[in-house]
Amino acid sequence: MDEDASNEIDDSPSTSDEIKSCFASISCQTDEDPNKTVIDKLRKRIDDLEQDLKETKEKLNLQQQNKDISSCINKENDRFNNGNSKKKVKELIATFEETLQQNGTHHDGVIKENSERESSLEAKISELRSLWEEEKQNEMNKLKAEIQVKYDQEMVELNEMENVRRKQFAENLKRITTEQKQQEIEDAKQTLQRQHQQELDEIRNVFEQKRREFEESTNNLQRRHVASVNELRAVFEQRRRRELEETKSGLVRCHDMEVNELRGAMSREREKVISELKREHERVLRDTVRDAKRKQWCCNCQQEASYPCCWNTSYCSRHCQHVHWQQHRLHCSRNLVYVPGARAANNMAKL
């Protein structure tokens, strides 16, 4: 479930749109270092994703607690069903039967009275059991309802926090992009105004110089000059637009290459760490198995043995040896069974 949650967080369309808008806003910046801003924003996004993963783990822990509570309640029910109530009823029935056998002959009234007592006892026990089961069921339902309410509240809070975080992120991105665009437009206006003013000054000087010399051709010169100015302006705008598009595409390609390199490096590092952990785990497992095979174990209690008896039998203490001797003496290679009297006792004491 953690992997599914992380995949849902990573593959959501809103996050991909946010990353694309982030790259678009970064590509427009020329004064600051683009690589540094990309890395900072990627780190920030990774921190947000890690926080989301922690929240999903907390949800899973709550679900596991619900399962543990239900299992405990089922165990208590089973313990009551298999507990002392049935044993007490059986003991009462056994005592009634023993009293009947000891007293010998009894009339039918006593038998009926005993049977009525047994039925009343069984009815009381069944009533108590039903009451206990109802109380347990009510408590279990209350616990489940409280846990469900807490879980729903936490889910609602988490969703609200996520929505607020996404809205803040989108608003910040919009604000940054709008400010950058306004700054670029103002800079472009100022440059165009300066260039236009320079061109107008040049035109005015030319007209002032030529007006005296060529008064008859002033109209033609004005038309030609206006046409040339418009043509130059169109060429200038086209050239400037083409240069901006080339720089923007180059920056986008550079950012894409850097992001791909970072992703490849992260995947390689993760695979390297996983392989190292696997090798370390296999080495520790081999060492533990080898150490376990080197030790000897007690034939009676399966603990670590320090007193050998014969080629394949060892014990942790004399008590275990004496307890296990009745089984081991038939197979012992030291043949202690055939030593008579005091010699056998001495050999047992030596062991």
PDB file of C-alpha atoms in Angstrom, residues 151-316:
ATOM      1  CA  TYR A 151      -9.906   7.819  10.824  1.00  0.00           C
ATOM      2  CA  ASP A 152     -12.459   9.845   8.827  1.00  0.00           C
ATOM      3  CA  GLN A 153     -11.470  13.058  10.617  1.00  0.00           C
ATOM      4  CA  GLU A 154      -7.793  12.456   9.959  1.00  0.00           C
ATOM      5  CA  MET A 155      -8.487  11.672   6.294  1.00  0.00           C
ATOM      6  CA  VAL A 156     -10.507  14.885   5.925  1.00  0.00           C
ATOM      7  CA  GLU A 157      -7.762  16.911   7.613  1.00  0.00           C
ATOM      8  CA  LEU A 158      -5.092  15.338   5.414  1.00  0.00           C
ATOM      9  CA  ASN A 159      -7.089  16.059   2.249  1.00  0.00           C
ATOM     10  CA  GLU A 160      -7.663  19.660   3.332  1.00  0.00           C
ATOM     11  CA  MET A 161      -3.969  20.134   4.101  1.00  0.00           C
ATOM     12  CA  GLU A 162      -3.022  18.659   0.723  1.00  0.00           C
ATOM     13  CA  ASN A 163      -5.474  20.919  -1.120  1.00  0.00           C
ATOM     14  CA  VAL A 164      -4.239  24.011   0.751  1.00  0.00           C
ATOM     15  CA  ARG A 165      -0.627  23.092  -0.020  1.00  0.00           C
ATOM     16  CA  ARG A 166      -1.405  22.614  -3.711  1.00  0.00           C
ATOM     17  CA  LYS A 167      -3.288  25.918  -3.892  1.00  0.00           C
ATOM     18  CA  GLN A 168      -0.438  27.786  -2.218  1.00  0.00           C
ATOM     19  CA  PHE A 169       2.078  26.214  -4.567  1.00  0.00           C
ATOM     20  CA  ALA A 170      -0.017  27.105  -7.643  1.00  0.00           C
ATOM     21  CA  GLU A 171      -0.571  30.678  -6.422  1.00  0.00           C
ATOM     22  CA  ASN A 172       3.137  31.175  -5.779  1.00  0.00           C
ATOM     23  CA  LEU A 173       3.981  29.872  -9.241  1.00  0.00           C
ATOM     24  CA  LYS A 174       1.384  32.128 -10.868  1.00  0.00           C
ATOM     25  CA  ARG A 175       2.618  35.146  -8.943  1.00  0.00           C
ATOM     26  CA  ILE A 176       6.244  34.448  -9.890  1.00  0.00           C
ATOM     27  CA  THR A 177       5.418  33.948 -13.581  1.00  0.00           C
ATOM     28  CA  THR A 178       3.231  37.076 -13.760  1.00  0.00           C
ATOM     29  CA  GLU A 179       5.902  39.229 -12.127  1.00  0.00           C
ATOM     30  CA  GLN A 180       8.551  37.893 -14.499  1.00  0.00           C
ATOM     31  CA  LYS A 181       6.344  38.490 -17.522  1.00  0.00           C
ATOM     32  CA  GLN A 182       5.541  42.042 -16.442  1.00  0.00           C
ATOM     33  CA  GLN A 183       9.228  42.778 -15.901  1.00  0.00           C
ATOM     34  CA  GLU A 184      10.113  41.400 -19.333  1.00  0.00           C
ATOM     35  CA  ILE A 185       7.345  43.421 -21.003  1.00  0.00           C
ATOM     36  CA  GLU A 186       8.498  46.619 -19.301  1.00  0.00           C
ATOM     37  CA  ASP A 187      12.117  46.002 -20.331  1.00  0.00           C
ATOM     38  CA  ALA A 188      11.059  45.338 -23.925  1.00  0.00           C
ATOM     39  CA  LYS A 189       8.959  48.510 -23.965  1.00  0.00           C
ATOM     40  CA  GLN A 190      11.830  50.604 -22.711  1.00  0.00           C
ATOM     41  CA  THR A 191      14.276  49.204 -25.284  1.00  0.00           C
ATOM     42  CA  LEU A 192      11.774  49.703 -28.097  1.00  0.00           C
ATOM     43  CA  GLN A 193      11.083  53.237 -26.979  1.00  0.00           C
ATOM     44  CA  ARG A 194      14.789  54.069 -26.905  1.00  0.00           C
ATOM     45  CA  GLN A 195      15.358  52.562 -30.332  1.00  0.00           C
ATOM     46  CA  HIS A 196      12.306  54.277 -31.726  1.00  0.00           C
ATOM     47  CA  GLN A 197      13.405  57.595 -30.300  1.00  0.00           C
ATOM     48  CA  GLN A 198      16.865  57.188 -31.811  1.00  0.00           C
ATOM     49  CA  GLU A 199      15.413  56.345 -35.195  1.00  0.00           C
ATOM     50  CA  LEU A 200      13.042  59.318 -35.047  1.00  0.00           C
ATOM     51  CA  ASP A 201      15.895  61.642 -34.152  1.00  0.00           C
ATOM     52  CA  GLU A 202      17.895  60.392 -37.104  1.00  0.00           C
ATOM     53  CA  ILE A 203      14.928  60.786 -39.418  1.00  0.00           C
ATOM     54  CA  ARG A 204      14.247  64.278 -38.116  1.00  0.00           C
ATOM     55  CA  ASN A 205      17.853  65.341 -38.721  1.00  0.00           C
ATOM     56  CA  VAL A 206      17.837  63.920 -42.226  1.00  0.00           C
ATOM     57  CA  PHE A 207      14.590  65.639 -43.048  1.00  0.00           C
ATOM     58  CA  GLU A 208      15.852  68.914 -41.677  1.00  0.00           C
ATOM     59  CA  GLN A 209      19.012  68.678 -43.740  1.00  0.00           C
ATOM     60  CA  LYS A 210      17.302  67.597 -46.952  1.00  0.00           C
ATOM     61  CA  ARG A 211      14.249  69.834 -46.675  1.00  0.00           C
ATOM     62  CA  ARG A 212      16.234  72.870 -47.701  1.00  0.00           C
ATOM     63  CA  GLU A 213      17.953  71.103 -50.565  1.00  0.00           C
ATOM     64  CA  PHE A 214      15.069  69.053 -51.916  1.00  0.00           C
ATOM     65  CA  GLU A 215      11.840  70.842 -51.232  1.00  0.00           C
ATOM     66  CA  GLU A 216      10.169  69.350 -54.284  1.00  0.00           C
ATOM     67  CA  SER A 217      10.905  65.695 -53.329  1.00  0.00           C
ATOM     68  CA  THR A 218       9.886  65.876 -49.670  1.00  0.00           C
ATOM     69  CA  ASN A 219       6.729  63.789 -50.097  1.00  0.00           C
ATOM     70  CA  ASN A 220       8.541  60.963 -51.921  1.00  0.00           C
ATOM     71  CA  LEU A 221      11.307  60.909 -49.378  1.00  0.00           C
ATOM     72  CA  GLN A 222       8.811  60.731 -46.524  1.00  0.00           C
ATOM     73  CA  ARG A 223       6.944  57.785 -48.058  1.00  0.00           C
ATOM     74  CA  ARG A 224      10.174  55.909 -48.774  1.00  0.00           C
ATOM     75  CA  HIS A 225      11.514  56.564 -45.318  1.00  0.00           C
ATOM     76  CA  VAL A 226       8.323  55.418 -43.582  1.00  0.00           C
ATOM     77  CA  ALA A 227       8.354  52.212 -45.655  1.00  0.00           C
ATOM     78  CA  SER A 228      11.976  51.549 -44.791  1.00  0.00           C
ATOM     79  CA  VAL A 229      11.284  52.164 -41.111  1.00  0.00           C
ATOM     80  CA  ASN A 230       8.379  49.704 -41.087  1.00  0.00           C
ATOM     81  CA  GLU A 231      10.423  47.090 -42.923  1.00  0.00           C
ATOM     82  CA  LEU A 232      13.332  47.482 -40.537  1.00  0.00           C
ATOM     83  CA  ARG A 233      10.991  47.257 -37.566  1.00  0.00           C
ATOM     84  CA  ALA A 234       9.407  44.053 -38.893  1.00  0.00           C
ATOM     85  CA  VAL A 235      12.829  42.512 -39.556  1.00  0.00           C
ATOM     86  CA  PHE A 236      14.000  43.511 -36.102  1.00  0.00           C
ATOM     87  CA  GLU A 237      10.902  42.046 -34.435  1.00  0.00           C
ATOM     88  CA  GLN A 238      11.229  38.788 -36.388  1.00  0.00           C
ATOM     89  CA  ARG A 239      14.919  38.477 -35.551  1.00  0.00           C
ATOM     90  CA  ARG A 240      14.323  39.224 -31.872  1.00  0.00           C
ATOM     91  CA  ARG A 241      11.465  36.685 -31.671  1.00  0.00           C
ATOM     92  CA  ARG A 242      13.586  33.991 -33.338  1.00  0.00           C
ATOM     93  CA  GLU A 243      16.491  34.605 -30.933  1.00  0.00           C
ATOM     94  CA  LEU A 244      14.182  34.416 -27.916  1.00  0.00           C
ATOM     95  CA  GLU A 245      12.697  31.122 -29.121  1.00  0.00           C
ATOM     96  CA  GLU A 246      16.151  29.651 -29.705  1.00  0.00           C
ATOM     97  CA  THR A 247      17.382  30.630 -26.236  1.00  0.00           C
ATOM     98  CA  LYS A 248      14.207  29.306 -24.617  1.00  0.00           C
ATOM     99  CA  SER A 249      14.425  25.927 -26.410  1.00  0.00           C
ATOM    100  CA  GLY A 250      18.109  25.644 -25.494  1.00  0.00           C
ATOM    101  CA  LEU A 251      17.386  26.276 -21.819  1.00  0.00           C
ATOM    102  CA  VAL A 252      14.529  23.744 -21.815  1.00  0.00           C
ATOM    103  CA  ARG A 253      16.768  21.078 -23.367  1.00  0.00           C
ATOM    104  CA  CYS A 254      19.491  21.761 -20.805  1.00  0.00           C
ATOM    105  CA  HIS A 255      17.009  21.462 -17.941  1.00  0.00           C
ATOM    106  CA  ASP A 256      15.570  18.208 -19.324  1.00  0.00           C
ATOM    107  CA  MET A 257      19.042  16.707 -19.671  1.00  0.00           C
ATOM    108  CA  GLU A 258      19.978  17.676 -16.123  1.00  0.00           C
ATOM    109  CA  VAL A 259      16.748  16.248 -14.703  1.00  0.00           C
ATOM    110  CA  ASN A 260      17.271  12.964 -16.572  1.00  0.00           C
ATOM    111  CA  GLU A 261      20.843  12.759 -15.282  1.00  0.00           C
ATOM    112  CA  LEU A 262      19.657  13.339 -11.711  1.00  0.00           C
ATOM    113  CA  ARG A 263      17.002  10.639 -12.022  1.00  0.00           C
ATOM    114  CA  GLY A 264      19.510   8.147 -13.458  1.00  0.00           C
ATOM    115  CA  ALA A 265      21.990   8.885 -10.676  1.00  0.00           C
ATOM    116  CA  MET A 266      19.302   8.433  -8.016  1.00  0.00           C
ATOM    117  CA  SER A 267      18.172   5.091  -9.494  1.00  0.00           C
ATOM    118  CA  ARG A 268      21.750   3.830  -9.731  1.00  0.00           C
ATOM    119  CA  GLU A 269      22.467   4.835  -6.150  1.00  0.00           C
ATOM    120  CA  ARG A 270      19.303   3.112  -4.928  1.00  0.00           C
ATOM    121  CA  GLU A 271      20.173  -0.127  -6.764  1.00  0.00           C
ATOM    122  CA  LYS A 272      23.710  -0.003  -5.370  1.00  0.00           C
ATOM    123  CA  VAL A 273      22.476   0.388  -1.790  1.00  0.00           C
ATOM    124  CA  ILE A 274      19.955  -2.454  -2.225  1.00  0.00           C
ATOM    125  CA  SER A 275      22.629  -4.820  -3.589  1.00  0.00           C
ATOM    126  CA  GLU A 276      24.998  -3.957  -0.725  1.00  0.00           C
ATOM    127  CA  LEU A 277      22.285  -4.611   1.852  1.00  0.00           C
ATOM    128  CA  LYS A 278      21.469  -7.969   0.240  1.00  0.00           C
ATOM    129  CA  ARG A 279      25.122  -9.029   0.304  1.00  0.00           C
ATOM    130  CA  GLU A 280      25.442  -8.000   3.955  1.00  0.00           C
ATOM    131  CA  HIS A 281      22.276  -9.901   4.879  1.00  0.00           C
ATOM    132  CA  GLU A 282      23.485 -13.071   3.126  1.00  0.00           C
ATOM    133  CA  ARG A 283      26.875 -12.832   4.857  1.00  0.00           C
ATOM    134  CA  VAL A 284      25.290 -12.444   8.309  1.00  0.00           C
ATOM    135  CA  LEU A 285      22.942 -15.361   7.593  1.00  0.00           C
ATOM    136  CA  ARG A 286      25.852 -17.604   6.573  1.00  0.00           C
ATOM    137  CA  ASP A 287      27.807 -16.633   9.701  1.00  0.00           C
ATOM    138  CA  THR A 288      24.873 -17.387  12.009  1.00  0.00           C
ATOM    139  CA  VAL A 289      24.225 -20.760  10.339  1.00  0.00           C
ATOM    140  CA  ARG A 290      27.918 -21.658  10.578  1.00  0.00           C
ATOM    141  CA  ASP A 291      28.063 -20.675  14.266  1.00  0.00           C
ATOM    142  CA  ALA A 292      24.918 -22.689  15.015  1.00  0.00           C
ATOM    143  CA  LYS A 293      26.397 -25.770  13.323  1.00  0.00           C
ATOM    144  CA  ARG A 294      29.626 -25.483  15.310  1.00  0.00           C
ATOM    145  CA  LYS A 295      27.840 -25.602  18.692  1.00  0.00           C
ATOM    146  CA  GLN A 296      26.485 -28.683  20.457  1.00  0.00           C
ATOM    147  CA  TRP A 297      22.957 -28.763  21.867  1.00  0.00           C
ATOM    148  CA  CYS A 298      21.435 -30.555  24.855  1.00  0.00           C
ATOM    149  CA  CYS A 299      19.421 -33.675  23.942  1.00  0.00           C
ATOM    150  CA  ASN A 300      16.921 -33.009  26.739  1.00  0.00           C
ATOM    151  CA  CYS A 301      16.164 -29.243  26.739  1.00  0.00           C
ATOM    152  CA  GLN A 302      17.721 -28.155  23.375  1.00  0.00           C
ATOM    153  CA  GLN A 303      19.970 -25.537  25.005  1.00  0.00           C
ATOM    154  CA  GLU A 304      23.694 -25.061  24.411  1.00  0.00           C
ATOM    155  CA  ALA A 305      25.543 -28.134  25.762  1.00  0.00           C
ATOM    156  CA  SER A 306      28.885 -28.211  27.557  1.00  0.00           C
ATOM    157  CA  TYR A 307      29.043 -31.813  28.919  1.00  0.00           C
ATOM    158  CA  PRO A 308      29.509 -34.530  26.263  1.00  0.00           C
ATOM    159  CA  CYS A 309      28.406 -38.079  26.992  1.00  0.00           C
ATOM    160  CA  CYS A 310      29.346 -40.009  23.839  1.00  0.00           C
ATOM    161  CA  TRP A 311      30.104 -39.256  20.190  1.00  0.00           C
ATOM    162  CA  ASN A 312      26.700 -37.700  19.321  1.00  0.00           C
ATOM    163  CA  THR A 313      25.119 -36.915  22.708  1.00  0.00           C
ATOM    164  CA  SER A 314      25.733 -33.877  24.961  1.00  0.00           C
ATOM    165  CA  TYR A 315      23.980 -32.188  27.885  1.00  0.00           C
ATOM    166  CA  CYS A 316      23.847 -28.756  29.452  1.00  0.00           C
TER     167      CYS A 316
END
